[in-house]
PDB file of C-alpha atoms in Angstrom:
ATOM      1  CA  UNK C   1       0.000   0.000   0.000  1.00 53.00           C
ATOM      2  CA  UNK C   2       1.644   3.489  -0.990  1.00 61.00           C
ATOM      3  CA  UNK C   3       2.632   5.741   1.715  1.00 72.00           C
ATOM      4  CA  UNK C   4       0.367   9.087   2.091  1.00 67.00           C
ATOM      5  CA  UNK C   5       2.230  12.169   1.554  1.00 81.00           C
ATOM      6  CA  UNK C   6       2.301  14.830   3.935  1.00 77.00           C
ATOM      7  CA  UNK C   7      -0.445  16.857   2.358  1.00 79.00           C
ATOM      8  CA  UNK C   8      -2.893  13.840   1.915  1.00 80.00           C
ATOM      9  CA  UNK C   9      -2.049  12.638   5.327  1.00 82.00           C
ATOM     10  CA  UNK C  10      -2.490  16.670   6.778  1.00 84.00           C
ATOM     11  CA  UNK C  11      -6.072  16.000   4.774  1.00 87.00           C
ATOM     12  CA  UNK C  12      -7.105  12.845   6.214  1.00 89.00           C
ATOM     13  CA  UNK C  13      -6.104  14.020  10.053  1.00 90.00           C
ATOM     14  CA  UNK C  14      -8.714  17.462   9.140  1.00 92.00           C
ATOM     15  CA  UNK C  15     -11.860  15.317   8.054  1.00 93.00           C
ATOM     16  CA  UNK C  16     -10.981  12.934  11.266  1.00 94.00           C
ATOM     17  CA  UNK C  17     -11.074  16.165  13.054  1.00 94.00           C
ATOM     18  CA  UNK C  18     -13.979  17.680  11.224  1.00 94.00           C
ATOM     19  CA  UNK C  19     -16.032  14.136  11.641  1.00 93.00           C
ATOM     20  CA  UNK C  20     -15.083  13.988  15.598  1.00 95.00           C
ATOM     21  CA  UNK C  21     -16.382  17.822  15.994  1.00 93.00           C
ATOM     22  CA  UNK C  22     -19.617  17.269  14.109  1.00 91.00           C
ATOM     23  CA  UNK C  23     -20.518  14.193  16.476  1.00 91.00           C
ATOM     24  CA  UNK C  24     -18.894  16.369  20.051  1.00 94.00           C
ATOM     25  CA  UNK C  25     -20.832  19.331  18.918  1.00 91.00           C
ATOM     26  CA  UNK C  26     -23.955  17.554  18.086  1.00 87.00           C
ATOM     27  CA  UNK C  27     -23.554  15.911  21.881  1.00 89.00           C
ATOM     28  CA  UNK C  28     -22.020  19.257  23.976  1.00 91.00           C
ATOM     29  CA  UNK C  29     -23.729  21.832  22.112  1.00 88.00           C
ATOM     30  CA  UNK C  30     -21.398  24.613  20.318  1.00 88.00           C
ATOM     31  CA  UNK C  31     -20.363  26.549  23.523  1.00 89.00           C
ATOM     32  CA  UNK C  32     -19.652  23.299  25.722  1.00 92.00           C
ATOM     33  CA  UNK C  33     -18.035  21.248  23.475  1.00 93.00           C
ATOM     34  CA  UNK C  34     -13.785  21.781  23.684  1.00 94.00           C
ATOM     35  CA  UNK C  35     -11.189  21.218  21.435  1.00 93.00           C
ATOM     36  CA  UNK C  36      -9.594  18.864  24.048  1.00 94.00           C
ATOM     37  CA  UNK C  37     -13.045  17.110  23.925  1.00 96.00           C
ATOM     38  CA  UNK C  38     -12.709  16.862  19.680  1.00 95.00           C
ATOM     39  CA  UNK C  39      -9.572  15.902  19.551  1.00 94.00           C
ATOM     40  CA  UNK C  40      -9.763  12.838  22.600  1.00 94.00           C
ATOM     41  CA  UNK C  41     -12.731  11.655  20.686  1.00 94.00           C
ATOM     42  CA  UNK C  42     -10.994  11.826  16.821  1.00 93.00           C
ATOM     43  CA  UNK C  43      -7.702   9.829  18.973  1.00 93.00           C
ATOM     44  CA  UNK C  44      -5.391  12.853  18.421  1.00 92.00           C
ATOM     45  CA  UNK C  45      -3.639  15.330  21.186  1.00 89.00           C
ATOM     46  CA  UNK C  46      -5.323  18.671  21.271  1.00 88.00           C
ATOM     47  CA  UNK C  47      -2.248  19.872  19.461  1.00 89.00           C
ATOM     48  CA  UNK C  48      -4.008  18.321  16.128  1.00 90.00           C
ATOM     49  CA  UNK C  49      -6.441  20.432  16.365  1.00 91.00           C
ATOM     50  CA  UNK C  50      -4.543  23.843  16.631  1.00 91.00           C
ATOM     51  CA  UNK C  51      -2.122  22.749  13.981  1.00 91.00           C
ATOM     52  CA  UNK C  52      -5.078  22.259  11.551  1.00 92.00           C
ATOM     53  CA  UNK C  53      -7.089  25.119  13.083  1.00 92.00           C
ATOM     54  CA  UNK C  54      -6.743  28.679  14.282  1.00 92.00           C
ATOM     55  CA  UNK C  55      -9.643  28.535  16.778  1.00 91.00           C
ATOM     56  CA  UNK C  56     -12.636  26.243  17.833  1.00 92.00           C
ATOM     57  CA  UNK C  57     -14.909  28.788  15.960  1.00 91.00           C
ATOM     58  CA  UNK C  58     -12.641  28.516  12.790  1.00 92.00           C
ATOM     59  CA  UNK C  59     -13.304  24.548  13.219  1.00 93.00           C
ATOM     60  CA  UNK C  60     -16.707  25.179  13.645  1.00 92.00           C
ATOM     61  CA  UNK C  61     -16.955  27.340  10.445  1.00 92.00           C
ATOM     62  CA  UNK C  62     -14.807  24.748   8.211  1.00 93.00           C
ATOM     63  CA  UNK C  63     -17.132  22.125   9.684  1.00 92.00           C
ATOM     64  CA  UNK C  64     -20.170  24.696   8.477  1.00 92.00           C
ATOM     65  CA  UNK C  65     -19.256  24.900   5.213  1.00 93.00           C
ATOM     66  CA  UNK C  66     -18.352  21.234   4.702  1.00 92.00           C
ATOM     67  CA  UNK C  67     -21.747  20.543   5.442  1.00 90.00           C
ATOM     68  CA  UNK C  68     -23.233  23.490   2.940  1.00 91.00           C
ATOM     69  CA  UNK C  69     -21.261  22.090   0.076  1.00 94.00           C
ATOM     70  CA  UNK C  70     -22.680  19.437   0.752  1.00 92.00           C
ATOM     71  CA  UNK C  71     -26.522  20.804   0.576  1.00 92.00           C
ATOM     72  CA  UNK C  72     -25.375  22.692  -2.452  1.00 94.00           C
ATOM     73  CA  UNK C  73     -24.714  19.676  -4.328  1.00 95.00           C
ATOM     74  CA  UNK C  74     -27.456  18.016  -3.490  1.00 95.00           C
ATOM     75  CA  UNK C  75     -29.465  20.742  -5.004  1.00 95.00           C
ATOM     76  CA  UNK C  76     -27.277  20.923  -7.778  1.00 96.00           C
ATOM     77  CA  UNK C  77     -28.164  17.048  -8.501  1.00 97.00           C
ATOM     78  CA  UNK C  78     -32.109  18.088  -7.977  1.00 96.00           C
ATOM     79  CA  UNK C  79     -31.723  20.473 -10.951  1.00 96.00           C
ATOM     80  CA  UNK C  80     -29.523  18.470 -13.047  1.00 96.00           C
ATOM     81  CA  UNK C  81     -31.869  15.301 -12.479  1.00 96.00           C
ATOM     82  CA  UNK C  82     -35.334  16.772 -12.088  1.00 94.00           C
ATOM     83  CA  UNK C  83     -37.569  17.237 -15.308  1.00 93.00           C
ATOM     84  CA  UNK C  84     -40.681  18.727 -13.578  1.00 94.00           C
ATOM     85  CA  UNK C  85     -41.788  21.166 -10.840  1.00 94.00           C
ATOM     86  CA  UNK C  86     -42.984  18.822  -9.482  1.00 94.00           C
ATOM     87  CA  UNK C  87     -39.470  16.689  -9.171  1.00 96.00           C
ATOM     88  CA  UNK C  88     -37.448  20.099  -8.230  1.00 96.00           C
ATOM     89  CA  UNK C  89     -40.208  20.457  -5.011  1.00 96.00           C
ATOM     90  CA  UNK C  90     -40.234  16.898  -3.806  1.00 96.00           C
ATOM     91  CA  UNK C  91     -36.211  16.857  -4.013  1.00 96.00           C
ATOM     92  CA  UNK C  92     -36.035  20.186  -2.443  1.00 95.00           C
ATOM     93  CA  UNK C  93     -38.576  18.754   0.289  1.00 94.00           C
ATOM     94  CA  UNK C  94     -36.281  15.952   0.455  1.00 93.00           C
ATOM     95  CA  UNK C  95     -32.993  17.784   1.703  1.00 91.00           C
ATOM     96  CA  UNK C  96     -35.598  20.016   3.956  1.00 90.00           C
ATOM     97  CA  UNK C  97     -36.685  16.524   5.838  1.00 89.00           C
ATOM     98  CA  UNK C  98     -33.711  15.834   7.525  1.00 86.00           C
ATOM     99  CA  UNK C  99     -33.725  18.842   9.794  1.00 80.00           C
ATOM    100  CA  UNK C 100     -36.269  16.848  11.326  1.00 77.00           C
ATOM    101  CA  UNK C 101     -34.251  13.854  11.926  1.00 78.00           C
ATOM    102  CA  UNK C 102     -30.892  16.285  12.870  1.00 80.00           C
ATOM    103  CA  UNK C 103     -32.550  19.145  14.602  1.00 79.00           C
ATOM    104  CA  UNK C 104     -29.214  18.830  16.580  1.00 80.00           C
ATOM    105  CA  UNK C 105     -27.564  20.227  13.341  1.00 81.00           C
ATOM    106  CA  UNK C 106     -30.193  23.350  13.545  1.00 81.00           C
ATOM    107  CA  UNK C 107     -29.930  24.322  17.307  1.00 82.00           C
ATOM    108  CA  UNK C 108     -25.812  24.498  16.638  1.00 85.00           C
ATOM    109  CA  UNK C 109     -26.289  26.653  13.268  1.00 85.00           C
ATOM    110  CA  UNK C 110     -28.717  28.630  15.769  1.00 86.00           C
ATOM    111  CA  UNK C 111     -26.088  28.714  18.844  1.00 85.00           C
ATOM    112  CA  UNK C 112     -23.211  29.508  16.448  1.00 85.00           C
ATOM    113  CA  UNK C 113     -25.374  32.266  14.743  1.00 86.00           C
ATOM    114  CA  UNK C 114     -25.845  34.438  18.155  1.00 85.00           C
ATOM    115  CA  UNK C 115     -22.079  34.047  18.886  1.00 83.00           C
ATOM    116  CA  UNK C 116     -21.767  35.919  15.083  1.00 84.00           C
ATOM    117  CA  UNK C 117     -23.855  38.237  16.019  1.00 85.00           C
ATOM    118  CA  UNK C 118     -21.701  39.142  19.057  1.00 87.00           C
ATOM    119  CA  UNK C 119     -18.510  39.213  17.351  1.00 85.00           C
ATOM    120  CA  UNK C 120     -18.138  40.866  14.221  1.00 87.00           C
ATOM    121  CA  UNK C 121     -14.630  38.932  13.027  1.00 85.00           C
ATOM    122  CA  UNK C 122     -16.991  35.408  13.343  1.00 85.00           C
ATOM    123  CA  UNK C 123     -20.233  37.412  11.681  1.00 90.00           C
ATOM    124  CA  UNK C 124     -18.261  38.101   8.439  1.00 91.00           C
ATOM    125  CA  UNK C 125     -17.472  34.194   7.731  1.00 92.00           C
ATOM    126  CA  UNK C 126     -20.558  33.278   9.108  1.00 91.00           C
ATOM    127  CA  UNK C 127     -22.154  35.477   6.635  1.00 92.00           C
ATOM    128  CA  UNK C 128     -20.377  34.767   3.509  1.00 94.00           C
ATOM    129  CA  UNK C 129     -21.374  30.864   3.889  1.00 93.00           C
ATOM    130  CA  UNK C 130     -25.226  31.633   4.406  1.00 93.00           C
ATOM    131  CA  UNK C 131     -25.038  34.573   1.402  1.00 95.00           C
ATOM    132  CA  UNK C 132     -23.437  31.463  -0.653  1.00 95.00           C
ATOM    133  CA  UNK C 133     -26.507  28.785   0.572  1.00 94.00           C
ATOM    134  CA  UNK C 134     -29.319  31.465  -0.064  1.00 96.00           C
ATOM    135  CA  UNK C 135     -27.542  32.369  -4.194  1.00 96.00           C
ATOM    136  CA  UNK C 136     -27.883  28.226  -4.445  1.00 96.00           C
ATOM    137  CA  UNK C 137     -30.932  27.690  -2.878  1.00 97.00           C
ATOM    138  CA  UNK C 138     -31.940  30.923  -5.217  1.00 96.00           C
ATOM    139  CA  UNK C 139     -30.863  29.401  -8.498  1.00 96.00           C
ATOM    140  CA  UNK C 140     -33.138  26.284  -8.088  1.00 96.00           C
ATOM    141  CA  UNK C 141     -36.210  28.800  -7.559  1.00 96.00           C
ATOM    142  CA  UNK C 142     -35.620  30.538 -10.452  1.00 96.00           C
ATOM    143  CA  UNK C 143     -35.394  26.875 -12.492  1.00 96.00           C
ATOM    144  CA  UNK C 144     -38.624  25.068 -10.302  1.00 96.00           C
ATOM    145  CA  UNK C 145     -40.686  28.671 -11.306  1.00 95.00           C
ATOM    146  CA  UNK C 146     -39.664  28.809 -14.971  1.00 95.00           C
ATOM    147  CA  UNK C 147     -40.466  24.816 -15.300  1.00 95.00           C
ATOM    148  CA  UNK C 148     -43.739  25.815 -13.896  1.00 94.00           C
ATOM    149  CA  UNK C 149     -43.847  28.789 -16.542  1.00 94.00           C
ATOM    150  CA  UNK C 150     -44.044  31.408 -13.893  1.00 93.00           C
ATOM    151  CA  UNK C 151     -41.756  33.994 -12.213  1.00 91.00           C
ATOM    152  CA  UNK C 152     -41.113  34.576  -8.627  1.00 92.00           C
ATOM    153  CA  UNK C 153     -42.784  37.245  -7.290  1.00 90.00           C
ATOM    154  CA  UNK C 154     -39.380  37.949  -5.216  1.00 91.00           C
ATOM    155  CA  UNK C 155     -35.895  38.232  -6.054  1.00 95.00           C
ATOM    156  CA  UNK C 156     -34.769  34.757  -5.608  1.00 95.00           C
ATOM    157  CA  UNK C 157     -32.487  34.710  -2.650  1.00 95.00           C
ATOM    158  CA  UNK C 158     -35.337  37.224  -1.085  1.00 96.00           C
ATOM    159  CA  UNK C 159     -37.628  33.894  -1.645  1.00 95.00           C
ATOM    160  CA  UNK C 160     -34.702  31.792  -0.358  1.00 96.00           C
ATOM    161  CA  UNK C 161     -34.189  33.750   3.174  1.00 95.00           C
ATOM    162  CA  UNK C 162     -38.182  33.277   3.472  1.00 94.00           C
ATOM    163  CA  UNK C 163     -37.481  29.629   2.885  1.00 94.00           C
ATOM    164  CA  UNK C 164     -34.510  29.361   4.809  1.00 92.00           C
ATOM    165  CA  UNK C 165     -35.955  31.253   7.685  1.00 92.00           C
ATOM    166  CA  UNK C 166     -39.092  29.113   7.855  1.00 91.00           C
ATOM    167  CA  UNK C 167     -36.952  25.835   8.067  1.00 88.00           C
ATOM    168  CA  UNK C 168     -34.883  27.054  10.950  1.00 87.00           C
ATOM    169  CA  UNK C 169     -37.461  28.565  12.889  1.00 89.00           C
ATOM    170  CA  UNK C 170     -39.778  25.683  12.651  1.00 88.00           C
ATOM    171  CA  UNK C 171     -37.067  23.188  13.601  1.00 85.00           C
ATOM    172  CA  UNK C 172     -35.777  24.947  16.614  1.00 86.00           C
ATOM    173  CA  UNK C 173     -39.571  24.666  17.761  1.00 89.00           C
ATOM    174  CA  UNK C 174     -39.834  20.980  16.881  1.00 87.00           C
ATOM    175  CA  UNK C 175     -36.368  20.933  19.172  1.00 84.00           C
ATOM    176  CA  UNK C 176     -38.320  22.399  21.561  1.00 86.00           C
ATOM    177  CA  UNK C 177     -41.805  21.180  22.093  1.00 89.00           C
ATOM    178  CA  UNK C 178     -41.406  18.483  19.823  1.00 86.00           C
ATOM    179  CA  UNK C 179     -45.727  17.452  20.702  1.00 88.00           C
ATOM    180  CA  UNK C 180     -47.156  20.955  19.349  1.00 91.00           C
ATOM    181  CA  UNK C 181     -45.039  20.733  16.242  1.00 89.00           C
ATOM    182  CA  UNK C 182     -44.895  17.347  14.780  1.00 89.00           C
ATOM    183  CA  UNK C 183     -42.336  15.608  11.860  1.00 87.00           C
ATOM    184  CA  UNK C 184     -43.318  16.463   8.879  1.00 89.00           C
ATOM    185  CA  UNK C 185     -44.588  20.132   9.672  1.00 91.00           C
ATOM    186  CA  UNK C 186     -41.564  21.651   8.182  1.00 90.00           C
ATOM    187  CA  UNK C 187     -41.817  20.365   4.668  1.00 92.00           C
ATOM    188  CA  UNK C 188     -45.533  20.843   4.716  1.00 94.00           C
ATOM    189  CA  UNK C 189     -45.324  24.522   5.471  1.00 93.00           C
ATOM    190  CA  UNK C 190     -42.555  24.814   2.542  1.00 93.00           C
ATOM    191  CA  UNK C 191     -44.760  23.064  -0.141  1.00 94.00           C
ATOM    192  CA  UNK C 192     -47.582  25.367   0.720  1.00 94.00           C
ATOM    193  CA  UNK C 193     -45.266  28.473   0.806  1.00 94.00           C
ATOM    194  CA  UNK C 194     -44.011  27.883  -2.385  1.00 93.00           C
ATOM    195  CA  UNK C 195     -46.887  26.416  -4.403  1.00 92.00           C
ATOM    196  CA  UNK C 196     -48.528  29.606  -2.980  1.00 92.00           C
ATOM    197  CA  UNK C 197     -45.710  31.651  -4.955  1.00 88.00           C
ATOM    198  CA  UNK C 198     -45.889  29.923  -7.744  1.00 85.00           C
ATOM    199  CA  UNK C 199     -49.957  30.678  -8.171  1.00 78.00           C
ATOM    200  CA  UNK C 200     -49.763  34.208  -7.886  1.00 60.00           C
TER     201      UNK C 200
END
């Protein structure tokens, strides 16, 4: 078997890293979880992680956008794959669903956002990654309304913060009273929200 090289090998010890922090944050919540805690659980000395990373929240943020690219793609396949509306919406509804299986995921975007919002120098990346989700997000509007031969009534990432907005709100009050508002909520608000767009 061939050796790694140091940059594959610097690569593999970063998605350990990044893997280990998605399941400690998940567990601790943002502001409880520690580095030390990450790196114990990924089998490395906490030195890993500042060698790889300038700062738990820059960790947090790489972890963040690992996860976006990953959303982005999957919408990217919706639009490449879909060949109706109708397709575009379920698929859409699709990558929507599993906030309500990882609402964990949603209460840490939420607990990460109000540390941006106190610090201007974690804002500014914070931003930049939700400003890049909402132009994605925005660009399968545009191709779900003209498949449906209509226009949004918004400017697409306008329709995509409404969207966005929903989801997150809705999920942190699944998190919280998960009785009142039941699985399955979330997508059904979305469908109506946007078949209601696409009517006007």
């Amino acid at each position: 078997m061939a050796r790694l090289t140091r940059e594959q090998s610097r690569q593999r010890t970063r998605e350990r890293l990044l893997d280990a922090a998605q399941e400690v944050f998940a567990r601790e919540g943002y502001a409880a979880a520690s580095c030390e805690q990450i790196a114990e659980h990924a089998d490395f000395s906490k030195g890993a992680i500042y060698s790889n990373f300038e700062s738990k929240e820059a960790l947090f943020l790489e972890l963040l956008a690992r996860n976006m690219d990953r959303e982005k793609r999957a919408m990217r396949e919706i639009a490449a794959s879909s060949t109706s509306p109708r397709e575009i919406l379920d698929g859409l509804l699709q990558r929507f669903s599993l906030l309500d299986e990882r609402l964990d995921q949603c209460l840490l975007v939420t607990e990460f956002q109000i540390e941006a919002g106190r610090r201007e120098e974690v804002a500014k990346p914070f931003a930049q990654l939700f400003r890049a989700q909402r132009r994605e997000l925005g660009k399968l509007l545009v191709l779900l309304a003209a498949k449906a031969n209509q226009k949004l009534p918004e400017q697409p990432e306008v329709v995509a913060i409404f969207i966005m907005s929903l989801a997150g709100g809705l999920a942190l009050q699944r998190a919280a009273d998960p009785k009142s508002v039941p699985r399955g909520l979330l997508t059904r608000s979305i469908r109506l929200f946007v078949e209601s767009l696409l009517r006007n």
